[in-house]
Coordinates of N, CA and C and ligand atoms in Angstrom, one line a residue:
M1 N 0.9 -1.2 0.0 CA 0.0 0.0 0.0 C 0.9 1.3 0.0
Q2 N 0.6 2.1 -1.0 CA 1.5 3.3 -1.1 C 1.1 4.4 -0.1
K3 N 2.1 4.8 0.7 CA 1.9 5.9 1.7 C 2.0 7.2 1.0
I4 N 1.0 8.1 1.3 CA 0.9 9.4 0.6 C 0.9 10.4 1.7
D5 N 1.8 11.4 1.6 CA 1.8 12.5 2.6 C 0.6 13.4 2.3
P6 N -0.3 13.5 3.3 CA -1.6 14.3 3.1 C -1.4 15.8 2.9
T7 N -0.2 16.3 3.2 CA 0.1 17.7 3.2 C 0.8 18.2 1.9
K8 N 1.3 17.3 1.1 CA 2.2 17.7 0.0 C 1.6 17.3 -1.3
A9 N 1.5 18.3 -2.2 CA 1.2 17.9 -3.6 C 2.3 17.2 -4.3
I10 N 2.0 16.3 -5.2 CA 3.1 15.6 -5.9 C 3.2 16.1 -7.4
E11 N 4.4 16.6 -7.7 CA 4.5 17.1 -9.1 C 4.7 16.0 -10.1
I12 N 3.8 15.8 -10.9 CA 3.8 14.6 -11.8 C 4.4 15.0 -13.2
R13 N 4.5 16.3 -13.5 CA 5.1 16.8 -14.7 C 5.5 18.2 -14.3
P14 N 6.5 18.8 -15.0 CA 6.9 20.2 -14.5 C 5.7 21.1 -14.5
G15 N 5.4 21.7 -13.3 CA 4.2 22.6 -13.2 C 2.9 22.0 -13.2
V16 N 2.8 20.6 -13.0 CA 1.5 19.9 -12.9 C 1.6 19.1 -11.7
W17 N 0.6 19.2 -10.8 CA 0.6 18.5 -9.5 C -0.7 17.7 -9.4
W18 N -0.5 16.5 -8.7 CA -1.6 15.7 -8.2 C -1.9 16.1 -6.8
L19 N -3.2 16.3 -6.5 CA -3.6 16.8 -5.2 C -4.5 15.8 -4.5
G20 N -4.5 14.6 -4.9 CA -5.6 13.7 -4.5 C -5.4 13.0 -3.2
W21 N -6.4 12.2 -2.9 CA -6.4 11.4 -1.7 C -6.8 9.9 -2.1
P22 N -6.1 8.9 -1.5 CA -6.5 7.6 -1.7 C -7.5 7.2 -0.7
D23 N -8.5 6.3 -1.1 CA -9.4 5.8 -0.2 C -9.3 4.2 -0.3
Y24 N -8.4 3.6 0.5 CA -8.1 2.2 0.3 C -9.3 1.3 0.6
D25 N -10.1 1.8 1.6 CA -11.3 0.9 2.0 C -12.3 0.8 0.9
A26 N -12.6 2.0 0.3 CA -13.7 2.0 -0.7 C -13.1 1.7 -2.1
G27 N -11.8 1.7 -2.2 CA -11.1 1.6 -3.5 C -11.4 2.7 -4.5
F28 N -11.6 3.9 -3.9 CA -12.1 5.0 -4.7 C -11.3 6.2 -4.4
S29 N -10.1 6.3 -5.0 CA -9.3 7.5 -4.9 C -9.9 8.6 -5.7
N30 N -9.6 9.8 -5.2 CA -10.1 11.0 -6.0 C -8.9 11.9 -6.3
N31 N -8.9 12.4 -7.5 CA -7.7 13.0 -8.1 C -7.9 14.4 -8.6
P32 N -7.9 15.5 -7.8 CA -7.8 16.8 -8.3 C -6.4 17.1 -8.8
Y33 N -6.3 18.0 -9.7 CA -4.9 18.4 -10.3 C -4.8 19.9 -10.3
L34 N -3.5 20.3 -10.3 CA -3.2 21.8 -10.4 C -2.2 22.0 -11.5
I35 N -2.5 23.0 -12.4 CA -1.5 23.4 -13.4 C -1.1 24.8 -13.1
L36 N 0.2 25.1 -13.1 CA 0.7 26.5 -13.0 C 1.4 26.8 -14.3
E37 N 1.0 27.9 -14.9 CA 1.6 28.4 -16.1 C 1.6 30.0 -16.0
G38 N 2.8 30.6 -15.9 CA 2.9 32.0 -15.7 C 2.1 32.4 -14.5
E39 N 1.2 33.4 -14.7 CA 0.4 33.9 -13.6 C -0.9 33.0 -13.4
E40 N -1.1 32.0 -14.2 CA -2.3 31.3 -14.1 C -2.2 30.0 -13.3
A41 N -3.1 29.8 -12.5 CA -3.2 28.6 -11.6 C -4.5 27.9 -11.8
I42 N -4.5 26.8 -12.4 CA -5.7 26.1 -12.9 C -5.9 24.9 -12.1
L43 N -7.1 24.8 -11.4 CA -7.4 23.7 -10.6 C -8.4 22.9 -11.3
I44 N -8.2 21.6 -11.4 CA -9.0 20.7 -12.2 C -9.8 19.7 -11.2
D45 N -11.1 19.8 -11.3 CA -12.0 18.9 -10.5 C -11.6 18.9 -9.0
P46 N -11.8 20.0 -8.3 CA -11.3 20.2 -7.0 C -11.8 19.2 -6.0
G47 N -13.1 18.7 -6.2 CA -13.5 17.6 -5.4 C -14.6 17.8 -4.3
S48 N -14.6 16.9 -3.4 CA -15.6 16.8 -2.3 C -15.4 18.0 -1.3
R49 N -16.5 18.3 -0.6 CA -16.4 19.3 0.5 C -16.3 18.7 1.8
L50 N -16.3 17.3 1.9 CA -16.1 16.7 3.2 C -14.7 17.1 3.8
E51 N -14.7 17.4 5.1 CA -13.5 17.9 5.7 C -12.3 16.9 5.5
E52 N -12.6 15.6 5.6 CA -11.5 14.7 5.4 C -10.9 14.6 4.0
H53 N -11.7 15.2 3.0 CA -11.2 15.2 1.6 C -10.6 16.6 1.4
W54 N -11.4 17.6 1.6 CA -11.0 19.0 1.3 C -9.8 19.4 2.1
S55 N -9.6 19.0 3.3 CA -8.4 19.4 4.1 C -7.2 18.9 3.4
W56 N -7.2 17.7 2.8 CA -6.1 17.2 2.0 C -5.8 18.1 0.8
V57 N -6.9 18.4 0.0 CA -6.7 19.1 -1.2 C -6.2 20.6 -0.9
R58 N -6.8 21.1 0.2 CA -6.4 22.5 0.5 C -4.9 22.5 0.9
K59 N -4.5 21.6 1.8 CA -3.1 21.6 2.2 C -2.2 21.4 1.0
K60 N -2.6 20.5 0.1 CA -1.8 20.2 -1.0 C -1.7 21.4 -2.0
I61 N -2.8 22.2 -2.2 CA -2.7 23.4 -3.0 C -1.7 24.3 -2.3
E62 N -1.9 24.5 -1.0 CA -1.0 25.4 -0.2 C 0.4 25.0 -0.1
S63 N 0.7 23.8 -0.4 CA 2.1 23.3 -0.5 C 2.8 23.8 -1.8
V64 N 2.0 24.3 -2.7 CA 2.5 24.8 -4.0 C 2.3 26.4 -4.1
I65 N 1.1 26.8 -3.9 CA 0.8 28.3 -4.0 C -0.3 28.6 -2.9
P66 N -0.4 29.9 -2.6 CA -1.6 30.3 -1.7 C -2.9 30.1 -2.6
I67 N -3.9 29.6 -1.9 CA -5.2 29.4 -2.6 C -5.7 30.6 -3.3
E68 N -5.4 31.8 -2.7 CA -5.9 33.0 -3.3 C -5.4 33.2 -4.8
K69 N -4.3 32.5 -5.1 CA -3.7 32.7 -6.5 C -4.4 31.9 -7.5
I70 N -5.4 31.1 -7.1 CA -6.1 30.3 -8.1 C -6.9 31.2 -9.1
T71 N -6.7 31.0 -10.4 CA -7.3 31.8 -11.4 C -8.5 31.1 -12.0
T72 N -8.4 29.8 -12.1 CA -9.4 29.1 -12.9 C -9.7 27.7 -12.3
V73 N -11.0 27.3 -12.3 CA -11.4 26.0 -11.9 C -12.1 25.3 -13.0
I74 N -11.6 24.2 -13.5 CA -12.2 23.4 -14.5 C -13.0 22.3 -13.9
V75 N -14.3 22.2 -14.3 CA -15.1 21.1 -13.7 C -15.7 20.3 -14.9
H76 N -15.3 19.0 -14.9 CA -15.6 18.2 -16.1 C -17.0 17.7 -16.1
H77 N -17.7 17.6 -15.0 CA -19.1 17.4 -15.0 C -19.6 17.7 -13.6
Q78 N -20.9 17.5 -13.3 CA -21.5 18.1 -12.1 C -21.4 17.2 -10.8
D79 N -20.8 16.1 -10.8 CA -20.8 15.2 -9.7 C -20.1 15.9 -8.5
P80 N -20.6 15.5 -7.2 CA -20.1 16.1 -6.0 C -18.6 15.8 -5.8
D81 N -18.1 14.7 -6.3 CA -16.7 14.4 -6.1 C -15.8 15.3 -7.0
L82 N -16.4 16.1 -7.8 CA -15.6 17.0 -8.6 C -15.8 18.4 -8.1
C83 N -17.0 18.8 -7.7 CA -17.2 20.2 -7.6 C -17.9 20.7 -6.3
A84 N -18.2 19.8 -5.4 CA -18.9 20.3 -4.2 C -18.0 21.2 -3.3
A85 N -16.7 21.2 -3.6 CA -15.8 22.0 -2.8 C -15.7 23.5 -3.3
I86 N -16.3 23.7 -4.4 CA -16.1 25.1 -5.0 C -16.6 26.2 -4.1
P87 N -17.7 26.1 -3.3 CA -18.1 27.1 -2.4 C -17.0 27.4 -1.3
L88 N -16.3 26.3 -0.9 CA -15.2 26.5 0.0 C -14.0 27.3 -0.6
I89 N -13.8 27.1 -1.9 CA -12.8 27.9 -2.6 C -13.3 29.4 -2.6
E90 N -14.6 29.6 -2.9 CA -15.1 30.9 -3.0 C -14.9 31.6 -1.6
E91 N -15.1 30.9 -0.5 CA -14.9 31.5 0.8 C -13.5 32.1 1.0
I92 N -12.5 31.5 0.3 CA -11.1 31.9 0.5 C -10.8 32.9 -0.6
V93 N -11.1 32.6 -1.8 CA -10.6 33.4 -3.0 C -11.6 34.6 -3.3
G94 N -12.9 34.4 -2.9 CA -13.9 35.4 -3.2 C -14.7 35.1 -4.4
V95 N -16.0 35.4 -4.3 CA -16.9 35.1 -5.4 C -16.5 36.0 -6.6
D96 N -16.5 35.4 -7.8 CA -16.1 36.0 -9.0 C -14.6 36.5 -9.1
N97 N -13.8 36.0 -8.2 CA -12.4 36.3 -8.3 C -11.6 35.2 -9.0
F98 N -12.3 34.3 -9.5 CA -11.6 33.2 -10.4 C -12.7 32.8 -11.4
D99 N -12.2 32.1 -12.4 CA -13.2 31.6 -13.5 C -13.5 30.2 -13.2
I100 N -14.8 29.8 -13.5 CA -15.2 28.4 -13.5 C -15.5 28.1 -14.9
I101 N -14.8 27.0 -15.4 CA -15.1 26.6 -16.8 C -15.7 25.2 -16.8
T102 N -16.8 25.1 -17.5 CA -17.5 23.8 -17.5 C -18.3 23.7 -18.8
S103 N -19.1 22.7 -19.0 CA -20.0 22.6 -20.2 C -21.3 23.3 -19.9
E104 N -22.1 23.5 -20.9 CA -23.3 24.2 -20.8 C -24.3 23.4 -19.8
R105 N -24.3 22.1 -20.0 CA -25.2 21.3 -19.2 C -24.8 21.3 -17.8
T106 N -23.5 21.2 -17.6 CA -23.0 21.2 -16.2 C -23.2 22.5 -15.5
A107 N -23.1 23.6 -16.3 CA -23.3 24.9 -15.8 C -24.6 25.1 -15.1
L108 N -25.6 24.4 -15.5 CA -27.0 24.4 -14.9 C -26.9 24.0 -13.4
F109 N -26.1 23.0 -13.2 CA -26.1 22.4 -11.9 C -25.1 23.0 -10.8
I110 N -24.1 23.6 -11.3 CA -23.0 24.1 -10.4 C -23.6 25.0 -9.3
P111 N -24.6 25.9 -9.7 CA -25.2 26.8 -8.6 C -25.9 26.0 -7.5
Y112 N -26.3 24.8 -7.9 CA -27.0 23.9 -6.9 C -26.2 23.6 -5.7
Y113 N -24.9 23.7 -5.8 CA -23.9 23.4 -4.7 C -23.7 24.7 -3.9
G114 N -24.4 25.8 -4.3 CA -24.2 27.0 -3.5 C -23.1 27.9 -4.2
V115 N -22.7 27.5 -5.4 CA -21.6 28.3 -6.0 C -22.3 29.6 -6.6
R116 N -21.6 30.7 -6.3 CA -22.2 32.0 -6.8 C -21.3 32.7 -7.9
T117 N -20.1 32.1 -8.1 CA -19.2 32.7 -9.2 C -19.8 32.4 -10.5
Q118 N -19.7 33.4 -11.4 CA -20.1 33.2 -12.8 C -19.4 32.0 -13.5
V119 N -20.2 31.2 -14.2 CA -19.7 30.0 -14.9 C -19.5 30.3 -16.4
T120 N -18.4 29.9 -16.9 CA -18.2 30.0 -18.4 C -18.4 28.6 -19.0
A121 N -19.3 28.5 -20.0 CA -19.5 27.3 -20.7 C -18.7 27.1 -21.9
I122 N -18.1 25.9 -22.1 CA -17.3 25.6 -23.3 C -18.2 24.8 -24.3
T123 N -17.7 24.8 -25.5 CA -18.3 23.9 -26.5 C -17.1 23.0 -27.0
D124 N -17.5 22.0 -27.7 CA -16.5 21.0 -28.2 C -15.3 21.6 -29.0
G125 N -14.1 21.3 -28.6 CA -12.9 21.8 -29.3 C -12.4 23.2 -28.9
D126 N -13.2 23.9 -28.0 CA -12.7 25.2 -27.5 C -11.3 25.1 -26.9
R127 N -10.5 26.1 -27.0 CA -9.2 26.2 -26.5 C -9.1 27.3 -25.5
L128 N -8.4 27.1 -24.4 CA -8.1 28.2 -23.5 C -6.5 28.4 -23.5
E129 N -6.1 29.5 -24.0 CA -4.7 29.8 -24.1 C -4.2 30.1 -22.6
I130 N -3.1 29.5 -22.2 CA -2.6 29.8 -20.9 C -1.1 30.2 -21.0
G131 N -0.7 31.2 -20.3 CA 0.7 31.6 -20.3 C 1.0 32.4 -21.6
E132 N 2.3 32.6 -21.8 CA 2.7 33.4 -23.0 C 3.4 32.6 -24.1
N133 N 3.4 31.3 -23.9 CA 4.2 30.5 -24.9 C 3.4 29.6 -25.8
G134 N 2.2 30.0 -26.0 CA 1.4 29.2 -26.9 C 0.7 28.0 -26.3
R135 N 0.9 27.7 -25.0 CA 0.3 26.6 -24.4 C -1.2 26.8 -24.4
Y136 N -1.9 25.7 -24.6 CA -3.4 25.8 -24.5 C -4.0 24.6 -23.9
L137 N -5.1 24.7 -23.3 CA -5.9 23.6 -22.9 C -7.1 23.4 -23.9
Q138 N -7.3 22.2 -24.4 CA -8.4 22.0 -25.3 C -9.4 21.2 -24.6
F139 N -10.7 21.6 -24.9 CA -11.8 20.9 -24.2 C -12.5 20.0 -25.3
I140 N -12.7 18.7 -24.9 CA -13.2 17.7 -25.8 C -14.5 17.1 -25.2
T141 N -15.6 17.3 -25.8 CA -16.8 16.8 -25.2 C -16.9 15.3 -25.3
T142 N -17.4 14.6 -24.3 CA -17.5 13.2 -24.2 C -18.9 12.7 -23.8
P143 N -19.9 13.0 -24.7 CA -21.3 12.8 -24.3 C -21.6 11.4 -23.7
Y144 N -22.3 11.4 -22.6 CA -22.7 10.1 -21.9 C -21.6 9.4 -21.2
L145 N -20.4 10.0 -21.1 CA -19.4 9.3 -20.4 C -19.0 10.2 -19.2
H146 N -19.7 10.1 -18.1 CA -21.0 9.3 -18.0 C -22.2 10.3 -17.9
F147 N -22.0 11.5 -18.3 CA -23.1 12.5 -18.2 C -23.2 13.1 -19.6
P148 N -24.4 13.5 -20.0 CA -24.5 14.1 -21.4 C -23.6 15.3 -21.6
G149 N -23.3 16.1 -20.6 CA -22.5 17.3 -20.8 C -21.0 17.1 -20.3
A150 N -20.6 15.8 -20.2 CA -19.2 15.6 -19.7 C -18.2 16.0 -20.8
F151 N -17.0 16.4 -20.4 CA -15.9 16.6 -21.3 C -14.6 16.3 -20.6
V152 N -13.5 16.3 -21.4 CA -12.2 16.1 -20.9 C -11.3 17.3 -21.4
T153 N -10.1 17.4 -20.8 CA -9.2 18.5 -21.1 C -7.8 18.0 -21.5
Y154 N -7.3 18.5 -22.6 CA -6.0 18.1 -23.1 C -5.0 19.3 -23.0
D155 N -3.9 19.0 -22.4 CA -2.9 20.0 -22.2 C -1.8 19.9 -23.3
S156 N -1.7 21.0 -24.2 CA -0.9 20.9 -25.4 C 0.6 20.8 -25.0
K157 N 1.0 21.4 -23.9 CA 2.4 21.4 -23.6 C 2.9 20.1 -23.0
E158 N 2.3 19.6 -22.0 CA 2.7 18.4 -21.3 C 2.0 17.1 -22.0
K159 N 1.2 17.3 -22.9 CA 0.5 16.2 -23.6 C -0.2 15.3 -22.6
I160 N -0.9 16.0 -21.7 CA -1.7 15.2 -20.7 C -3.2 15.3 -21.1
L161 N -3.8 14.1 -21.0 CA -5.3 14.1 -21.1 C -5.9 14.0 -19.7
F162 N -6.5 15.1 -19.2 CA -7.2 15.0 -17.9 C -8.6 14.4 -18.3
S163 N -8.8 13.2 -17.9 CA -9.9 12.4 -18.6 C -11.1 12.2 -17.7
S164 N -11.2 12.9 -16.5 CA -12.4 12.8 -15.7 C -12.7 11.4 -15.4
D165 N -13.9 10.9 -15.5 CA -14.3 9.6 -15.1 C -13.9 8.5 -16.2
I166 N -13.4 9.0 -17.3 CA -12.9 8.0 -18.4 C -11.5 7.6 -18.0
F167 N -11.2 6.3 -18.1 CA -9.9 5.7 -17.6 C -9.8 5.7 -16.1
A168 N -11.0 6.0 -15.4 CA -11.0 6.0 -14.0 C -11.0 4.5 -13.6
G169 N -10.6 4.2 -12.3 CA -10.6 2.8 -11.9 C -11.0 2.7 -10.4
F170 N -11.7 1.6 -10.1 CA -12.0 1.2 -8.7 C -10.9 0.2 -8.3
S171 N -10.2 0.4 -7.3 CA -9.2 -0.6 -6.8 C -8.8 -0.3 -5.4
V172 N -8.8 -1.4 -4.6 CA -8.3 -1.2 -3.2 C -6.8 -1.3 -3.2
N173 N -6.2 -1.8 -4.2 CA -4.8 -1.8 -4.3 C -4.3 -0.6 -5.1
W174 N -4.7 0.6 -4.6 CA -4.4 1.8 -5.4 C -2.9 2.1 -5.4
S175 N -2.4 2.6 -6.5 CA -1.1 3.2 -6.6 C -1.2 4.5 -7.4
L176 N -0.3 5.4 -7.2 CA -0.4 6.7 -7.9 C -0.3 6.5 -9.4
F177 N 0.6 5.7 -9.8 CA 0.8 5.4 -11.2 C 0.3 4.0 -11.5
A178 N -0.3 3.8 -12.7 CA -1.0 2.5 -13.0 C 0.1 1.4 -13.1
D179 N -0.3 0.3 -12.5 CA 0.5 -0.9 -12.7 C -0.1 -1.8 -13.8
E180 N 0.4 -3.0 -14.0 CA -0.2 -3.9 -15.0 C -1.6 -4.4 -14.7
Y181 N -2.1 -4.2 -13.5 CA -3.4 -4.7 -13.1 C -4.4 -3.6 -13.2
Y182 N -4.0 -2.4 -13.6 CA -4.9 -1.2 -13.6 C -6.0 -1.4 -14.6
V183 N -5.8 -2.1 -15.7 CA -6.8 -2.3 -16.7 C -8.0 -3.0 -16.1
E184 N -7.8 -3.8 -15.1 CA -9.0 -4.5 -14.4 C -9.8 -3.5 -13.7
A185 N -9.1 -2.5 -13.0 CA -9.7 -1.4 -12.3 C -10.6 -0.6 -13.2
I186 N -10.1 -0.3 -14.4 CA -10.8 0.4 -15.4 C -12.1 -0.3 -15.8
K187 N -12.0 -1.6 -16.0 CA -13.2 -2.4 -16.3 C -14.2 -2.2 -15.2
T188 N -13.8 -2.4 -14.0 CA -14.7 -2.4 -12.8 C -15.5 -1.1 -12.8
F189 N -14.8 0.0 -13.0 CA -15.4 1.3 -13.0 C -16.3 1.6 -14.2
S190 N -15.8 1.3 -15.4 CA -16.4 1.7 -16.6 C -17.7 0.9 -17.0
Q191 N -17.7 -0.4 -16.7 CA -18.8 -1.3 -17.1 C -20.1 -0.7 -16.6
P192 N -20.3 -0.4 -15.3 CA -21.6 0.1 -14.9 C -21.8 1.6 -15.2
Y193 N -20.7 2.4 -15.4 CA -20.9 3.8 -15.5 C -21.2 4.3 -16.9
F194 N -20.7 3.6 -17.9 CA -20.9 4.1 -19.3 C -22.1 3.3 -19.9
P195 N -23.0 4.1 -20.4 CA -24.3 3.4 -20.8 C -24.3 2.6 -22.1
A196 N -23.4 2.9 -23.1 CA -23.4 2.2 -24.3 C -22.1 2.3 -25.0
K197 N -21.7 1.3 -25.7 CA -20.4 1.2 -26.3 C -20.2 2.3 -27.4
R198 N -21.3 2.6 -28.1 CA -21.1 3.6 -29.2 C -20.5 5.0 -28.6
H199 N -20.8 5.3 -27.4 CA -20.3 6.5 -26.8 C -18.8 6.4 -26.5
V200 N -18.4 5.2 -26.0 CA -17.0 4.9 -25.8 C -16.2 5.0 -27.1
L201 N -16.7 4.4 -28.1 CA -16.0 4.4 -29.4 C -16.0 5.8 -30.0
N202 N -17.0 6.5 -29.8 CA -17.0 7.9 -30.3 C -15.9 8.7 -29.6
F203 N -15.8 8.5 -28.3 CA -14.7 9.2 -27.5 C -13.3 8.7 -28.0
L204 N -13.1 7.4 -28.2 CA -11.8 6.9 -28.6 C -11.5 7.5 -30.0
N205 N -12.5 7.6 -30.8 CA -12.3 8.2 -32.2 C -11.8 9.7 -32.0
K206 N -12.4 10.4 -31.1 CA -12.1 11.8 -31.0 C -10.7 12.1 -30.5
I207 N -10.2 11.1 -29.7 CA -8.8 11.3 -29.2 C -7.7 10.6 -30.0
A208 N -8.2 9.9 -31.1 CA -7.2 9.1 -31.8 C -6.0 9.8 -32.4
N209 N -6.2 11.1 -32.7 CA -5.1 11.8 -33.3 C -4.3 12.7 -32.3
L210 N -4.7 12.6 -31.1 CA -4.0 13.4 -30.1 C -2.7 12.6 -29.6
E211 N -1.6 13.4 -29.5 CA -0.4 12.8 -28.9 C -0.5 12.9 -27.4
I212 N -0.6 11.7 -26.8 CA -0.9 11.7 -25.3 C 0.3 11.0 -24.6
D213 N 0.9 11.8 -23.7 CA 2.0 11.2 -22.9 C 1.6 10.7 -21.5
L214 N 0.4 11.2 -21.1 CA 0.0 10.8 -19.7 C -1.5 11.0 -19.7
I215 N -2.2 10.1 -19.0 CA -3.7 10.2 -18.8 C -3.9 10.4 -17.3
C216 N -4.5 11.4 -16.9 CA -4.8 11.7 -15.5 C -6.3 11.7 -15.3
P217 N -6.8 10.5 -14.8 CA -8.2 10.4 -14.5 C -8.6 11.0 -13.2
Q218 N -9.9 11.1 -12.9 CA -10.3 11.7 -11.7 C -10.4 10.7 -10.6
H219 N -10.4 9.4 -10.9 CA -10.3 8.3 -9.9 C -9.3 7.3 -10.4
G220 N -8.7 6.6 -9.4 CA -7.8 5.6 -9.8 C -6.4 6.1 -10.0
S221 N -5.6 5.5 -10.9 CA -4.2 5.8 -11.1 C -3.9 6.5 -12.4
I222 N -2.8 7.3 -12.3 CA -2.3 8.0 -13.5 C -1.7 7.0 -14.5
I223 N -2.0 7.2 -15.7 CA -1.6 6.2 -16.7 C -0.4 6.7 -17.5
P224 N 0.8 6.1 -17.3 CA 2.0 6.6 -18.1 C 1.9 6.1 -19.6
K225 N 2.7 6.8 -20.4 CA 2.6 6.6 -21.9 C 2.6 5.1 -22.3
E226 N 3.5 4.3 -21.7 CA 3.7 3.0 -22.1 C 2.5 2.1 -21.8
K227 N 1.6 2.6 -20.9 CA 0.4 1.8 -20.5 C -0.8 2.3 -21.2
I228 N -0.7 3.4 -22.0 CA -1.9 4.0 -22.6 C -2.5 3.0 -23.6
P229 N -1.7 2.4 -24.5 CA -2.4 1.5 -25.5 C -3.2 0.4 -24.9
A230 N -2.7 -0.2 -23.8 CA -3.5 -1.3 -23.2 C -4.8 -0.7 -22.6
A231 N -4.7 0.5 -22.0 CA -5.9 1.1 -21.4 C -6.9 1.4 -22.5
I232 N -6.5 1.9 -23.6 CA -7.4 2.2 -24.7 C -8.1 1.0 -25.2
E233 N -7.3 -0.1 -25.4 CA -7.8 -1.4 -25.9 C -8.8 -2.0 -24.9
T234 N -8.5 -1.8 -23.7 CA -9.5 -2.3 -22.6 C -10.8 -1.6 -22.8
L235 N -10.8 -0.3 -23.0 CA -12.1 0.4 -23.1 C -12.8 0.0 -24.5
R236 N -11.9 -0.1 -25.5 CA -12.5 -0.4 -26.8 C -13.3 -1.7 -26.8
N237 N -12.7 -2.7 -26.1 CA -13.3 -4.1 -26.1 C -14.3 -4.3 -25.0
L238 N -14.5 -3.3 -24.2 CA -15.3 -3.6 -23.0 C -16.8 -3.5 -23.3
E239 N -17.5 -4.5 -22.7 CA -19.0 -4.4 -22.8 C -19.4 -3.5 -21.6
V240 N -20.2 -2.4 -22.0 CA -20.5 -1.5 -20.9 C -22.1 -1.5 -20.8
G241 N -22.5 -0.6 -19.9 CA -24.0 -0.5 -19.6 C -24.5 -1.8 -18.8
I242 N -23.6 -2.3 -18.0 CA -23.9 -3.5 -17.2 C -23.8 -3.2 -15.7
W243 N -24.9 -3.4 -15.1 CA -24.9 -3.3 -13.6 C -25.2 -4.7 -13.0
K244 N -24.2 -5.2 -12.3 CA -24.4 -6.6 -11.8 C -24.8 -6.5 -10.4
Ligands
FE2_301 FE1 -18.8 11.3 -12.3
FE2_302 FE1 -16.0 10.8 -10.6

């Protein structure tokens, strides 16, 4: 079992940090991420508002930057494990002192958590330029995986796909980086969560031409480049829409 310091973010690529917490009992790790580029500090899927979760994320952000420096929060869909903490961020940073980026459908639900900051809605293929060197984040919609308004984010500089619940895994044998057994964890998560294979194939088709060095899902383990082909084939061949 991998020991994780609950107070320190882990830099997984230059300027990109994992801020997550493992939950070995439930097999359900949660993985917020932070990107720093110039003056911009982008928080991805900040997570739950439970004290035992948020206290980890907060300390980990603060091990890198003061929370007040956050400029943008990206929320890939409306589940509480991604965005229930946003009002706690507002308490520190201030309402409308940072941007919230999500999809149009998700934007409907964000205020239900008590979020008062204005939400910016993306459409498929939109790019957010960050920093001064041409780096951008590209937003790719992933309908029905597992929400009609779900999307993922691609970082052009580090070639990371922040994949939200896609490539997520359930596993009590959690490790920060995927091992050879992680494909089984992907199956366990994806089979009941994704409603139909055509949506999975549509997604795989959309990312087929992206150069991806790292997949960072919102649950489970980070997938390094050499394990990405096996992860993709696992999804491609999986029978989904099954609740046993
Ligand atoms: Fe979800
Ligand atoms: Fe999730």
